[in-house]
Amino acid sequence: MTRKIVLTPDLLEYLNRLDSFHGDFIRRITKFYYDFHWQWEHLVGCVINDPLAVAYFADRSLCHGFEAYVDVETGGICLGQTVVDSMNFYRRQPNTVVLDETDAKAFFYKFFGKLLKKEWAELDLLETMCRM
């Protein structure tokens, strides 16, 4: 799901043009993630999971998913991996909602709007810059 929430160089530059103080701050704190995603995935940009999680709790319409039983493996070769029983194979009661869809455009409007204290109409170029 969060692979749709990628802060691309264009989005970062737009943020910087609208507000160089916040733009420079975001550029500095995401540099490690830009480098990481390029080195491991050849992704130009960085996946910003944490702001999406915060935005989801503020506006549940940003993401959608399904109920499933989920557990975390505590031993063996899969140590630490999350196991999602999306096919109800184990016949266990669902214990979480697995979010697998997100509205990237709405997220970036909220993210930029809150960060920069701007209305959606003031973010005129964002529509064409969002990965959707």
Tab-separated table of C-alpha atoms in Angstrom:
chain	number	residue	atom	x	y	z
A	1	MET	CA	0.000	0.000	0.000
A	2	THR	CA	2.600	2.579	1.001
A	3	ARG	CA	4.504	2.143	-2.249
A	4	LYS	CA	2.051	4.707	-3.609
A	5	ILE	CA	3.218	7.245	-1.025
A	6	VAL	CA	6.579	8.157	-2.524
A	7	LEU	CA	8.091	11.565	-1.931
A	8	THR	CA	9.683	12.108	-5.324
A	9	PRO	CA	12.369	14.706	-6.070
A	10	ASP	CA	9.720	16.760	-7.931
A	11	LEU	CA	7.389	16.749	-4.922
A	12	LEU	CA	10.254	17.677	-2.620
A	13	GLU	CA	11.298	20.544	-4.898
A	14	TYR	CA	7.689	21.775	-5.095
A	15	LEU	CA	7.500	21.696	-1.297
A	16	ASN	CA	10.753	23.644	-1.143
A	17	ARG	CA	9.496	26.263	-3.637
A	18	LEU	CA	6.333	26.788	-1.594
A	19	ASP	CA	8.181	26.990	1.731
A	20	SER	CA	11.968	26.797	1.754
A	21	PHE	CA	12.185	26.449	5.548
A	22	HIS	CA	10.036	23.324	5.705
A	23	GLY	CA	11.265	22.091	2.334
A	24	ASP	CA	14.895	22.207	3.424
A	25	PHE	CA	14.033	20.470	6.693
A	26	ILE	CA	12.191	17.654	4.879
A	27	ARG	CA	15.072	17.365	2.394
A	28	ARG	CA	17.588	16.951	5.237
A	29	ILE	CA	15.580	14.377	7.194
A	30	THR	CA	14.741	12.270	4.128
A	31	LYS	CA	18.208	12.178	2.531
A	32	PHE	CA	19.008	8.856	4.211
A	33	TYR	CA	15.750	7.373	2.881
A	34	TYR	CA	16.374	8.645	-0.652
A	35	ASP	CA	19.806	7.010	-0.569
A	36	PHE	CA	18.451	3.784	0.970
A	37	HIS	CA	15.638	3.372	-1.551
A	38	TRP	CA	17.986	4.065	-4.459
A	39	GLN	CA	20.624	1.615	-3.212
A	40	TRP	CA	18.238	-1.253	-2.485
A	41	GLU	CA	15.369	-0.732	-4.930
A	42	HIS	CA	16.564	1.774	-7.542
A	43	LEU	CA	13.600	3.911	-6.521
A	44	VAL	CA	14.061	7.631	-7.172
A	45	GLY	CA	12.357	9.043	-4.108
A	46	CYS	CA	11.522	7.779	-0.665
A	47	VAL	CA	8.558	5.933	0.764
A	48	ILE	CA	7.129	7.965	3.649
A	49	ASN	CA	5.213	5.471	5.787
A	50	ASP	CA	5.076	7.422	9.049
A	51	PRO	CA	3.214	10.481	7.722
A	52	LEU	CA	0.699	8.128	6.082
A	53	ALA	CA	0.068	6.356	9.400
A	54	VAL	CA	-0.529	9.684	11.150
A	55	ALA	CA	-2.762	10.924	8.324
A	56	TYR	CA	-4.806	7.700	8.416
A	57	PHE	CA	-5.585	8.150	12.099
A	58	ALA	CA	-6.694	11.712	11.356
A	59	ASP	CA	-8.765	10.700	8.296
A	60	ARG	CA	-9.799	7.040	7.951
A	61	SER	CA	-11.050	7.637	4.388
A	62	LEU	CA	-7.432	7.754	3.110
A	63	CYS	CA	-6.945	3.980	3.328
A	64	HIS	CA	-9.053	0.858	2.914
A	65	GLY	CA	-8.423	-2.798	3.545
A	66	PHE	CA	-9.757	-6.104	4.828
A	67	GLU	CA	-10.040	-7.909	8.143
A	68	ALA	CA	-7.720	-10.871	8.693
A	69	TYR	CA	-5.927	-12.870	11.329
A	70	VAL	CA	-2.366	-11.552	11.599
A	71	ASP	CA	0.531	-12.821	13.680
A	72	VAL	CA	4.242	-12.114	13.934
A	73	GLU	CA	6.599	-15.056	13.628
A	74	THR	CA	8.791	-15.374	16.728
A	75	GLY	CA	11.130	-18.133	15.624
A	76	GLY	CA	12.775	-19.873	12.728
A	77	ILE	CA	13.795	-18.515	9.362
A	78	CYS	CA	10.813	-16.109	9.291
A	79	LEU	CA	11.689	-14.441	12.627
A	80	GLY	CA	9.995	-11.042	12.852
A	81	GLN	CA	7.898	-11.422	9.705
A	82	THR	CA	4.222	-10.569	9.748
A	83	VAL	CA	1.960	-13.391	8.598
A	84	VAL	CA	-1.386	-12.326	7.127
A	85	ASP	CA	-3.991	-15.068	6.733
A	86	SER	CA	-5.831	-13.323	3.894
A	87	MET	CA	-7.445	-16.588	2.734
A	88	ASN	CA	-8.693	-17.588	6.239
A	89	PHE	CA	-6.606	-20.773	5.998
A	90	TYR	CA	-6.103	-21.020	9.774
A	91	ARG	CA	-9.778	-20.318	10.558
A	92	ARG	CA	-8.811	-17.851	13.278
A	93	GLN	CA	-10.854	-14.813	14.255
A	94	PRO	CA	-9.606	-11.658	12.448
A	95	ASN	CA	-7.557	-9.513	14.812
A	96	THR	CA	-6.652	-6.593	12.570
A	97	VAL	CA	-7.529	-4.637	9.478
A	98	VAL	CA	-4.871	-4.965	6.782
A	99	LEU	CA	-4.779	-1.736	4.801
A	100	ASP	CA	-3.956	-2.417	1.164
A	101	GLU	CA	-5.374	0.616	-0.658
A	102	THR	CA	-4.636	4.291	-0.260
A	103	ASP	CA	-5.578	7.525	-1.986
A	104	ALA	CA	-2.145	8.988	-2.757
A	105	LYS	CA	-3.478	12.263	-4.123
A	106	ALA	CA	-5.654	12.912	-1.052
A	107	PHE	CA	-2.737	11.997	1.221
A	108	PHE	CA	-0.325	14.437	-0.428
A	109	TYR	CA	-2.924	17.224	-0.358
A	110	LYS	CA	-3.390	16.634	3.374
A	111	PHE	CA	0.337	16.281	4.026
A	112	PHE	CA	1.345	19.428	2.142
A	113	GLY	CA	-1.716	21.329	3.364
A	114	LYS	CA	-1.032	20.644	7.047
A	115	LEU	CA	2.720	21.087	6.788
A	116	LEU	CA	2.495	24.362	4.871
A	117	LYS	CA	-0.832	25.605	6.307
A	118	LYS	CA	-2.317	25.902	2.815
A	119	GLU	CA	-5.705	25.099	1.320
A	120	TRP	CA	-6.016	22.526	-1.470
A	121	ALA	CA	-6.595	25.283	-4.049
A	122	GLU	CA	-3.230	26.833	-3.159
A	123	LEU	CA	-1.467	23.568	-4.050
A	124	ASP	CA	-2.267	23.868	-7.746
A	125	LEU	CA	0.605	21.768	-9.151
A	126	LEU	CA	0.188	18.895	-6.710
A	127	GLU	CA	-2.538	17.255	-8.787
A	128	THR	CA	-0.172	16.471	-11.644
A	129	MET	CA	2.817	15.624	-9.435
A	130	CYS	CA	1.252	12.922	-7.269
A	131	ARG	CA	1.911	9.289	-8.008
A	132	MET	CA	-1.605	7.843	-8.276
